[in-house]
Amino acid sequence: MTQHLLSTGADYAQLAARFRPIFAEIAAGAVERELSRTLPHEPIRWLKEAGFGRVRIPREKGGDGASLPQLFELLAELAEADSNLPQALRAHFAFVEDRLNAPDGPERDRWFERFLDGELVGSGWTEIGGVKLGQVNTRVTPQADCWSLNGEKFYSTGSLFADWIDVYAERSDNGGPVIALVNVAQPGVERDDDWDGFGQRTTGSGTTRFIDAQVEQAHVYDFAERFRYQTAFYQHVLLATLAGIGRAVLRDVGEGVRQRRRIYSHGNAGWVKDDVQIQQVVGQISAWAYAVEATVLKATSSLQQAYEAHRSGDEALLQALNVTAELDAARAQVIAGEWVQRAAGELFNALGASDTRTGKALDRHWRNARTLSSHNPVIYKARNIGDWEINRHTPTFIWQIGRGYSVQTCVLRGLSI
C-alpha cells in the first residue's frame, strides 16, 4: 500500500455541505420516529444515496478520503440530528476501516466497489444468555466451495438496515476466532427487531440468527488480522454520538427558553430568556457540550496517527500509537459519558413542567446518552487509565463478556479473583 492511498483528509466544508441538508431532514423527523418507534429505513436510504458510507475510502479509489477526525465530526453532526443513525452505522464504518488497513489488491477493491454502490455492513458479535466468559457458540464450518454459518447474536446494531453482517464466530475445524461477512439476502439469515432498551430505540440492535447461512470462502477473516485500533474506533463512534447528543441538548434548551412565555413569580425577569439564572443553566450546558466535543475530536487524532502508521513495519511505534489511541478514547469516554448525561438532565432546570410532556420527547436525550454510556463499562476504562498513569500497564485492547467463574472454578483453573 503506497502512501498516496491513505485517507488523510478532505475539504471538510465541502464534505459536510453535501450532507447537512440530509441531516436537517433527518432531524425534522427525529421526534416522530422516537414516539412511534419507527425504524429509520428512509433516513438510512438518504445517506446511502448521498455516499455517506464511502467517505473514508481514498479518493484514488472513488471515495472522499476523509480523515478519522473528519469522519467522527460528521458523525457528531449526524447524531445531533438523530443519535440512532451513527450507532446504526457503527459496524459499517468499522469494517470499512478494517479494509482500509488490509493489503491493497482485487479483494479489497471489490469491497470498496460495494461501499461505493451504497452497500452497508451491520454487526453480529455478542451472544447473550448462559455463555461462559469468552465462549462463542456461533460456528463457521468449511464446505466444498463456501462456509456454513450457524448461531445467534444479540446487540446486532445496524443489521436491520445492512446488506452484510460482520459476524464474530469460531471455526469448527480448528477453533480459531474469525470474522465472517455474511450476505443478508438469503433464507439462512433471520433478523428480529426485538431491541427493547429504553434508549437508542431505533438502531436495529436486536437478534440475528444464522441457520446454515452461506459465506463465501474469501469472506472469512482471521480475527488476529483485524485492524489494531478497532476497540478505540468502535468506542469513538459512541463518543461522537454522545457529542452530537450534547449539541442537540444545547439546541433544544436554547430554542425552548427563547419560546417560553410563562414565568414564575419568584423568577428574575419578565421574560424567561432574560432570567440570569436560566442563562447560567444554558451557559453551563453549552460549556459541557463544548468540552465533550472538543475532547472527543482531539482524541480522534490519535486514531489517525495509528491508521497512518499501520504499514510502517515499526512494531515499537505501532504499539505506542495504539496504546495512545486506546487511552485517549478511554479518557474521552470518562468525560463524555458523565457530562452529556448531566447536560441532558440539567436541560429541565431551564425549562418548565410542560417540557416533560411525552410529545416533546426531550427525555430521549438523557435516555440515549445513558444507553450509549452503558457500552464498555466506564469504570474499567478509568481503571485502565489510572493503571497506565501509575504502573505503565498496557490498557485492555480486546475484551470478552459472559457468565463469570465460581470461586471453586477459579481455584481449579488457577485464576485470581
CSV table of C-alpha atoms in Angstrom, one decimal:
chain,number,residue,atom,x,y,z
A,1,MET,CA,0.0,0.0,0.0
A,2,THR,CA,1.6,3.3,-1.1
A,3,GLN,CA,1.4,6.5,0.8
A,4,HIS,CA,-0.9,8.3,-1.7
A,5,LEU,CA,-3.7,5.7,-1.0
A,6,LEU,CA,-4.0,6.8,2.6
A,7,SER,CA,-7.2,8.7,3.6
A,8,THR,CA,-5.6,11.8,5.2
A,9,GLY,CA,-8.3,14.3,4.8
A,10,ALA,CA,-10.8,16.1,2.5
A,11,ASP,CA,-12.2,19.6,2.3
A,12,TYR,CA,-14.4,19.3,5.4
A,13,ALA,CA,-16.6,22.3,4.5
A,14,GLN,CA,-17.4,20.8,1.1
A,15,LEU,CA,-17.9,17.3,2.5
A,16,ALA,CA,-20.2,18.5,5.3
A,17,ALA,CA,-22.2,20.7,3.0
A,18,ARG,CA,-23.1,17.7,0.9
A,19,PHE,CA,-24.8,16.0,3.9
A,20,ARG,CA,-26.1,18.9,6.0
A,21,PRO,CA,-29.4,19.2,4.0
A,22,ILE,CA,-29.9,15.4,4.7
A,23,PHE,CA,-29.1,15.9,8.4
A,24,ALA,CA,-31.7,18.6,8.6
A,25,GLU,CA,-34.3,16.4,7.0
A,26,ILE,CA,-33.4,13.6,9.4
A,27,ALA,CA,-33.7,16.0,12.4
A,28,ALA,CA,-37.1,17.1,11.3
A,29,GLY,CA,-38.5,13.6,11.7
A,30,ALA,CA,-36.5,12.5,14.8
A,31,VAL,CA,-39.2,13.1,17.4
A,32,GLU,CA,-41.9,11.4,15.4
A,33,ARG,CA,-39.7,8.4,14.8
A,34,GLU,CA,-38.9,8.3,18.6
A,35,LEU,CA,-42.5,8.5,19.6
A,36,SER,CA,-43.7,5.9,17.2
A,37,ARG,CA,-40.5,3.8,17.3
A,38,THR,CA,-40.3,3.9,13.5
A,39,LEU,CA,-37.0,2.4,12.3
A,40,PRO,CA,-35.1,4.9,10.2
A,41,HIS,CA,-35.1,3.0,6.9
A,42,GLU,CA,-35.7,6.1,4.8
A,43,PRO,CA,-33.0,8.2,6.5
A,44,ILE,CA,-30.6,5.4,6.0
A,45,ARG,CA,-31.5,5.3,2.3
A,46,TRP,CA,-30.9,9.1,2.0
A,47,LEU,CA,-27.4,8.7,3.5
A,48,LYS,CA,-26.6,5.7,1.3
A,49,GLU,CA,-27.7,7.5,-1.9
A,50,ALA,CA,-25.6,10.5,-0.9
A,51,GLY,CA,-22.5,8.3,-0.4
A,52,PHE,CA,-22.2,8.7,3.3
A,53,GLY,CA,-20.8,5.1,3.7
A,54,ARG,CA,-17.9,5.8,1.4
A,55,VAL,CA,-16.4,8.9,3.0
A,56,ARG,CA,-13.3,7.1,4.3
A,57,ILE,CA,-12.4,5.4,1.1
A,58,PRO,CA,-9.3,7.0,-0.6
A,59,ARG,CA,-10.1,9.4,-3.4
A,60,GLU,CA,-8.0,7.3,-5.7
A,61,LYS,CA,-10.5,4.5,-5.1
A,62,GLY,CA,-13.5,6.7,-5.7
A,63,GLY,CA,-14.2,7.8,-2.1
A,64,ASP,CA,-13.8,11.1,-0.3
A,65,GLY,CA,-10.6,10.4,1.5
A,66,ALA,CA,-11.9,11.8,4.8
A,67,SER,CA,-9.6,11.5,7.8
A,68,LEU,CA,-10.8,9.9,11.0
A,69,PRO,CA,-11.2,13.2,12.8
A,70,GLN,CA,-13.4,14.3,9.8
A,71,LEU,CA,-15.4,11.1,9.9
A,72,PHE,CA,-16.2,11.5,13.6
A,73,GLU,CA,-17.0,15.2,13.2
A,74,LEU,CA,-19.6,14.2,10.5
A,75,LEU,CA,-21.0,11.5,12.8
A,76,ALA,CA,-21.4,14.1,15.6
A,77,GLU,CA,-23.3,16.3,13.2
A,78,LEU,CA,-25.5,13.4,12.3
A,79,ALA,CA,-26.0,12.5,15.9
A,80,GLU,CA,-27.2,16.0,16.6
A,81,ALA,CA,-30.0,15.3,14.1
A,82,ASP,CA,-30.8,11.7,15.4
A,83,SER,CA,-28.4,9.8,17.6
A,84,ASN,CA,-29.7,6.5,16.5
A,85,LEU,CA,-28.2,6.9,13.0
A,86,PRO,CA,-24.4,7.0,13.8
A,87,GLN,CA,-24.7,4.0,16.1
A,88,ALA,CA,-26.7,2.1,13.4
A,89,LEU,CA,-23.7,2.7,11.0
A,90,ARG,CA,-21.0,1.8,13.6
A,91,ALA,CA,-20.3,-1.7,12.3
A,92,HIS,CA,-20.2,-0.4,8.7
A,93,PHE,CA,-17.5,2.2,9.3
A,94,ALA,CA,-15.6,-0.3,11.4
A,95,PHE,CA,-15.5,-2.8,8.6
A,96,VAL,CA,-14.6,-0.1,6.1
A,97,GLU,CA,-11.7,0.8,8.5
A,98,ASP,CA,-10.6,-2.9,8.5
A,99,ARG,CA,-10.5,-2.9,4.7
A,100,LEU,CA,-8.5,0.3,4.7
A,101,ASN,CA,-5.9,-1.4,6.8
A,102,ALA,CA,-5.9,-4.6,4.6
A,103,PRO,CA,-3.4,-5.1,1.8
A,104,ASP,CA,-4.2,-3.4,-1.5
A,105,GLY,CA,-5.5,-5.7,-4.1
A,106,PRO,CA,-8.5,-7.1,-6.0
A,107,GLU,CA,-10.3,-8.4,-2.9
A,108,ARG,CA,-10.1,-5.0,-1.1
A,109,ASP,CA,-11.1,-3.2,-4.3
A,110,ARG,CA,-14.2,-5.4,-4.6
A,111,TRP,CA,-15.3,-4.3,-1.1
A,112,PHE,CA,-14.6,-0.7,-2.0
A,113,GLU,CA,-16.8,-1.1,-5.0
A,114,ARG,CA,-19.6,-2.4,-2.8
A,115,PHE,CA,-19.3,0.6,-0.5
A,116,LEU,CA,-19.3,2.9,-3.4
A,117,ASP,CA,-22.5,1.3,-4.6
A,118,GLY,CA,-24.1,2.1,-1.2
A,119,GLU,CA,-23.9,-1.4,0.4
A,120,LEU,CA,-23.8,-1.3,4.2
A,121,VAL,CA,-22.4,-3.6,6.9
A,122,GLY,CA,-24.2,-4.5,10.2
A,123,SER,CA,-22.9,-6.1,13.4
A,124,GLY,CA,-23.2,-9.6,14.8
A,125,TRP,CA,-20.7,-10.1,17.6
A,126,THR,CA,-22.3,-10.5,21.0
A,127,GLU,CA,-24.0,-13.7,22.4
A,128,ILE,CA,-26.2,-13.4,25.5
A,129,GLY,CA,-27.7,-16.0,27.9
A,130,GLY,CA,-25.7,-18.7,29.6
A,131,VAL,CA,-22.5,-18.5,27.6
A,132,LYS,CA,-19.3,-18.7,29.7
A,133,LEU,CA,-16.8,-15.9,29.6
A,134,GLY,CA,-15.2,-15.9,26.2
A,135,GLN,CA,-17.4,-18.7,24.9
A,136,VAL,CA,-18.5,-18.4,21.3
A,137,ASN,CA,-21.4,-20.7,20.1
A,138,THR,CA,-21.6,-19.3,16.6
A,139,ARG,CA,-19.6,-21.5,14.2
A,140,VAL,CA,-18.4,-21.4,10.6
A,141,THR,CA,-17.9,-24.8,9.0
A,142,PRO,CA,-15.9,-25.3,5.8
A,143,GLN,CA,-17.9,-26.7,2.9
A,144,ALA,CA,-16.8,-27.7,-0.6
A,145,ASP,CA,-17.0,-24.2,-2.0
A,146,CYS,CA,-18.0,-22.0,0.9
A,147,TRP,CA,-18.5,-21.8,4.6
A,148,SER,CA,-21.7,-22.6,6.6
A,149,LEU,CA,-22.6,-20.2,9.4
A,150,ASN,CA,-24.8,-21.2,12.4
A,151,GLY,CA,-25.5,-19.3,15.6
A,152,GLU,CA,-27.4,-16.4,17.2
A,153,LYS,CA,-26.3,-12.9,18.1
A,154,PHE,CA,-27.9,-10.0,20.0
A,155,TYR,CA,-27.0,-6.3,20.0
A,156,SER,CA,-26.9,-6.7,16.2
A,157,THR,CA,-26.6,-3.0,15.7
A,158,GLY,CA,-27.5,-1.8,12.2
A,159,SER,CA,-28.2,-5.3,11.0
A,160,LEU,CA,-31.8,-4.4,10.0
A,161,PHE,CA,-30.5,-1.8,7.5
A,162,ALA,CA,-27.5,-3.8,6.3
A,163,ASP,CA,-26.6,-5.7,3.2
A,164,TRP,CA,-23.9,-7.6,5.0
A,165,ILE,CA,-23.3,-8.6,8.6
A,166,ASP,CA,-19.9,-8.7,10.3
A,167,VAL,CA,-20.1,-11.8,12.5
A,168,TYR,CA,-17.7,-12.9,15.2
A,169,ALA,CA,-17.5,-16.7,15.1
A,170,GLU,CA,-15.4,-19.7,15.7
A,171,ARG,CA,-14.1,-22.1,13.1
A,172,SER,CA,-15.5,-25.6,13.7
A,173,ASP,CA,-12.3,-27.3,12.3
A,174,ASN,CA,-9.6,-25.6,14.4
A,175,GLY,CA,-11.5,-23.4,16.9
A,176,GLY,CA,-9.9,-20.3,15.7
A,177,PRO,CA,-11.7,-16.9,16.1
A,178,VAL,CA,-12.8,-15.3,12.8
A,179,ILE,CA,-14.9,-12.6,11.3
A,180,ALA,CA,-17.4,-13.9,8.7
A,181,LEU,CA,-19.0,-11.4,6.4
A,182,VAL,CA,-22.4,-12.9,5.5
A,183,ASN,CA,-24.8,-11.5,2.9
A,184,VAL,CA,-28.3,-11.0,4.3
A,185,ALA,CA,-30.0,-11.7,1.0
A,186,GLN,CA,-30.5,-15.4,1.8
A,187,PRO,CA,-33.0,-17.5,3.8
A,188,GLY,CA,-30.4,-18.6,6.3
A,189,VAL,CA,-30.3,-15.1,7.9
A,190,GLU,CA,-33.1,-14.1,10.2
A,191,ARG,CA,-33.3,-10.6,11.7
A,192,ASP,CA,-35.6,-9.6,14.5
A,193,ASP,CA,-36.5,-6.1,15.7
A,194,ASP,CA,-36.6,-7.1,19.3
A,195,TRP,CA,-34.3,-4.5,20.9
A,196,ASP,CA,-36.2,-3.3,24.0
A,197,GLY,CA,-33.8,-0.8,25.6
A,198,PHE,CA,-35.1,2.4,27.0
A,199,GLY,CA,-32.7,4.4,24.8
A,200,GLN,CA,-31.3,4.3,21.3
A,201,ARG,CA,-34.5,2.5,20.4
A,202,THR,CA,-34.2,2.6,16.6
A,203,THR,CA,-30.7,1.4,16.0
A,204,GLY,CA,-31.7,-2.0,14.7
A,205,SER,CA,-29.9,-3.7,17.6
A,206,GLY,CA,-32.0,-6.9,18.0
A,207,THR,CA,-31.5,-10.6,17.5
A,208,THR,CA,-29.9,-12.1,14.4
A,209,ARG,CA,-30.0,-15.9,13.7
A,210,PHE,CA,-27.8,-17.8,11.2
A,211,ILE,CA,-29.1,-21.1,10.1
A,212,ASP,CA,-26.8,-22.8,7.6
A,213,ALA,CA,-26.1,-19.4,6.1
A,214,GLN,CA,-23.6,-19.4,3.3
A,215,VAL,CA,-20.4,-17.4,3.5
A,216,GLU,CA,-18.1,-17.0,0.6
A,217,GLN,CA,-14.7,-18.6,1.1
A,218,ALA,CA,-12.9,-15.3,0.8
A,219,HIS,CA,-15.2,-13.7,3.4
A,220,VAL,CA,-13.9,-15.4,6.5
A,221,TYR,CA,-11.0,-13.5,8.1
A,222,ASP,CA,-8.7,-14.4,10.9
A,223,PHE,CA,-9.6,-12.2,13.9
A,224,ALA,CA,-6.0,-11.7,14.7
A,225,GLU,CA,-5.6,-9.8,11.5
A,226,ARG,CA,-8.3,-7.2,12.3
A,227,PHE,CA,-7.1,-3.6,12.4
A,228,ARG,CA,-5.3,-3.0,15.7
A,229,TYR,CA,-7.1,0.1,16.9
A,230,GLN,CA,-10.5,-1.4,16.5
A,231,THR,CA,-11.6,-1.2,20.1
A,232,ALA,CA,-10.8,2.6,20.3
A,233,PHE,CA,-12.5,3.0,16.9
A,234,TYR,CA,-15.7,1.4,18.0
A,235,GLN,CA,-15.7,3.5,21.1
A,236,HIS,CA,-15.2,6.6,19.1
A,237,VAL,CA,-18.4,6.1,17.2
A,238,LEU,CA,-20.3,6.1,20.5
A,239,LEU,CA,-18.3,9.1,21.7
A,240,ALA,CA,-19.1,11.1,18.5
A,241,THR,CA,-22.8,10.1,19.1
A,242,LEU,CA,-22.6,11.4,22.7
A,243,ALA,CA,-21.0,14.7,21.4
A,244,GLY,CA,-23.9,15.0,19.0
A,245,ILE,CA,-26.4,14.5,21.8
A,246,GLY,CA,-24.7,17.3,23.7
A,247,ARG,CA,-25.2,19.5,20.7
A,248,ALA,CA,-28.9,18.5,20.4
A,249,VAL,CA,-29.4,19.3,24.1
A,250,LEU,CA,-28.0,22.7,23.7
A,251,ARG,CA,-30.1,23.3,20.5
A,252,ASP,CA,-33.3,22.3,22.2
A,253,VAL,CA,-32.7,24.1,25.5
A,254,GLY,CA,-31.9,27.3,23.6
A,255,GLU,CA,-34.9,27.1,21.5
A,256,GLY,CA,-37.1,26.1,24.4
A,257,VAL,CA,-36.0,29.1,26.5
A,258,ARG,CA,-36.4,31.5,23.6
A,259,GLN,CA,-40.0,30.4,23.0
A,260,ARG,CA,-41.1,30.2,26.7
A,261,ARG,CA,-43.6,32.8,27.8
A,262,ARG,CA,-44.7,31.6,31.2
A,263,ILE,CA,-42.6,32.8,34.2
A,264,TYR,CA,-42.6,32.2,37.9
A,265,SER,CA,-43.4,34.9,40.4
A,266,HIS,CA,-40.1,34.4,42.2
A,267,GLY,CA,-38.0,34.5,39.0
A,268,ASN,CA,-35.6,37.2,38.0
A,269,ALA,CA,-37.1,38.8,34.9
A,270,GLY,CA,-40.3,39.4,32.9
A,271,TRP,CA,-39.1,37.0,30.2
A,272,VAL,CA,-37.5,33.6,30.8
A,273,LYS,CA,-34.9,34.4,28.2
A,274,ASP,CA,-33.7,37.4,30.3
A,275,ASP,CA,-33.6,35.5,33.6
A,276,VAL,CA,-30.0,35.4,34.7
A,277,GLN,CA,-30.3,32.1,36.5
A,278,ILE,CA,-31.8,30.5,33.3
A,279,GLN,CA,-29.0,32.0,31.3
A,280,GLN,CA,-26.5,30.4,33.7
A,281,VAL,CA,-28.1,27.0,33.3
A,282,VAL,CA,-27.9,27.3,29.5
A,283,GLY,CA,-24.3,28.5,29.7
A,284,GLN,CA,-23.3,25.5,31.8
A,285,ILE,CA,-24.9,23.2,29.3
A,286,SER,CA,-23.1,24.9,26.5
A,287,ALA,CA,-19.8,24.5,28.3
A,288,TRP,CA,-20.4,20.8,28.9
A,289,ALA,CA,-21.3,20.2,25.3
A,290,TYR,CA,-18.3,22.2,24.1
A,291,ALA,CA,-15.9,20.4,26.3
A,292,VAL,CA,-17.2,17.0,25.3
A,293,GLU,CA,-17.0,17.7,21.6
A,294,ALA,CA,-13.5,19.3,21.9
A,295,THR,CA,-12.3,16.2,23.9
A,296,VAL,CA,-13.7,13.7,21.5
A,297,LEU,CA,-12.4,15.4,18.4
A,298,LYS,CA,-8.9,15.8,20.0
A,299,ALA,CA,-8.8,12.1,20.8
A,300,THR,CA,-9.6,11.2,17.2
A,301,SER,CA,-6.1,12.5,16.1
A,302,SER,CA,-4.6,9.5,17.9
A,303,LEU,CA,-6.6,7.2,15.8
A,304,GLN,CA,-5.5,8.9,12.7
A,305,GLN,CA,-1.8,8.6,13.7
A,306,ALA,CA,-2.3,4.8,14.3
A,307,TYR,CA,-4.0,4.5,10.9
A,308,GLU,CA,-1.3,6.3,9.0
A,309,ALA,CA,1.4,4.3,10.6
A,310,HIS,CA,-0.2,0.9,10.1
A,311,ARG,CA,2.1,-0.1,7.3
A,312,SER,CA,5.3,1.3,8.8
A,313,GLY,CA,6.6,-2.1,10.0
A,314,ASP,CA,7.9,-0.4,13.1
A,315,GLU,CA,6.4,-2.5,15.9
A,316,ALA,CA,7.5,-0.3,18.7
A,317,LEU,CA,5.9,2.7,17.0
A,318,LEU,CA,2.7,0.9,16.3
A,319,GLN,CA,2.4,-0.4,19.8
A,320,ALA,CA,3.0,3.1,21.2
A,321,LEU,CA,0.5,4.7,18.9
A,322,ASN,CA,-2.2,2.1,19.6
A,323,VAL,CA,-1.7,2.5,23.4
A,324,THR,CA,-2.2,6.2,23.0
A,325,ALA,CA,-5.3,5.8,20.9
A,326,GLU,CA,-6.8,3.4,23.4
A,327,LEU,CA,-6.0,5.6,26.3
A,328,ASP,CA,-7.3,8.8,24.6
A,329,ALA,CA,-10.6,7.1,23.7
A,330,ALA,CA,-10.9,6.0,27.3
A,331,ARG,CA,-10.2,9.4,28.7
A,332,ALA,CA,-12.8,10.9,26.3
A,333,GLN,CA,-15.3,8.2,27.4
A,334,VAL,CA,-14.9,9.2,31.1
A,335,ILE,CA,-15.7,12.8,30.3
A,336,ALA,CA,-18.4,12.4,27.6
A,337,GLY,CA,-20.5,9.8,29.5
A,338,GLU,CA,-20.8,12.0,32.6
A,339,TRP,CA,-21.1,15.4,31.1
A,340,VAL,CA,-23.6,14.7,28.4
A,341,GLN,CA,-25.9,13.0,30.8
A,342,ARG,CA,-25.6,15.9,33.2
A,343,ALA,CA,-26.4,18.3,30.4
A,344,ALA,CA,-29.5,16.2,29.3
A,345,GLY,CA,-30.8,16.3,32.9
A,346,GLU,CA,-29.9,20.0,33.5
A,347,LEU,CA,-31.9,21.0,30.4
A,348,PHE,CA,-35.1,20.7,32.5
A,349,ASN,CA,-33.9,23.3,35.0
A,350,ALA,CA,-34.1,25.9,32.3
A,351,LEU,CA,-37.5,24.8,31.0
A,352,GLY,CA,-40.8,24.0,32.7
A,353,ALA,CA,-43.0,21.1,33.7
A,354,SER,CA,-44.8,21.3,30.3
A,355,ASP,CA,-41.5,20.4,28.6
A,356,THR,CA,-41.6,17.0,30.3
A,357,ARG,CA,-44.6,16.0,28.1
A,358,THR,CA,-44.1,12.9,26.1
A,359,GLY,CA,-44.9,14.7,22.8
A,360,LYS,CA,-41.7,16.7,23.1
A,361,ALA,CA,-39.6,13.6,23.7
A,362,LEU,CA,-36.9,15.7,25.4
A,363,ASP,CA,-36.2,12.8,27.7
A,364,ARG,CA,-34.8,10.9,24.8
A,365,HIS,CA,-31.5,12.9,25.1
A,366,TRP,CA,-30.8,11.5,28.6
A,367,ARG,CA,-32.1,8.0,27.8
A,368,ASN,CA,-30.0,7.8,24.7
A,369,ALA,CA,-26.9,9.2,26.4
A,370,ARG,CA,-27.3,6.8,29.3
A,371,THR,CA,-27.7,3.8,27.0
A,372,LEU,CA,-24.7,4.7,24.9
A,373,SER,CA,-22.7,5.2,28.1
A,374,SER,CA,-23.5,1.7,29.3
A,375,HIS,CA,-21.4,0.2,26.5
A,376,ASN,CA,-17.9,-0.8,27.5
A,377,PRO,CA,-18.1,0.0,31.3
A,378,VAL,CA,-16.6,3.3,32.0
A,379,ILE,CA,-15.4,2.2,35.5
A,380,TYR,CA,-13.0,-0.2,33.8
A,381,LYS,CA,-11.8,2.4,31.3
A,382,ALA,CA,-11.0,4.8,34.2
A,383,ARG,CA,-9.2,1.9,35.9
A,384,ASN,CA,-7.1,1.3,32.8
A,385,ILE,CA,-6.1,4.9,32.6
A,386,GLY,CA,-5.1,5.0,36.2
A,387,ASP,CA,-3.1,1.8,35.9
A,388,TRP,CA,-1.3,3.2,32.9
A,389,GLU,CA,-0.5,6.5,34.6
A,390,ILE,CA,0.8,4.8,37.7
A,391,ASN,CA,2.3,1.5,36.5
A,392,ARG,CA,2.5,1.9,32.7
A,393,HIS,CA,0.5,-1.3,32.3
A,394,THR,CA,-0.9,-1.6,28.7
A,395,PRO,CA,-4.7,-1.0,28.5
A,396,THR,CA,-7.1,-3.7,27.6
A,397,PHE,CA,-7.4,-3.8,23.8
A,398,ILE,CA,-9.7,-6.8,23.3
A,399,TRP,CA,-12.2,-8.0,25.9
A,400,GLN,CA,-15.0,-10.5,26.2
A,401,ILE,CA,-18.2,-10.9,28.2
A,402,GLY,CA,-20.0,-13.9,29.5
A,403,ARG,CA,-21.0,-15.8,32.7
A,404,GLY,CA,-18.4,-15.5,35.4
A,405,TYR,CA,-16.5,-18.2,37.1
A,406,SER,CA,-17.4,-19.5,40.6
A,407,VAL,CA,-14.8,-19.3,43.3
A,408,GLN,CA,-14.2,-23.1,43.1
A,409,THR,CA,-13.8,-22.9,39.3
A,410,CYS,CA,-11.3,-20.1,39.7
A,411,VAL,CA,-9.2,-22.1,42.2
A,412,LEU,CA,-9.3,-25.1,39.9
A,413,ARG,CA,-8.2,-23.0,37.0
A,414,GLY,CA,-5.5,-21.2,39.0
A,415,LEU,CA,-7.3,-17.9,38.4
A,416,SER,CA,-7.3,-14.9,40.9
A,417,ILE,CA,-10.5,-13.1,41.7
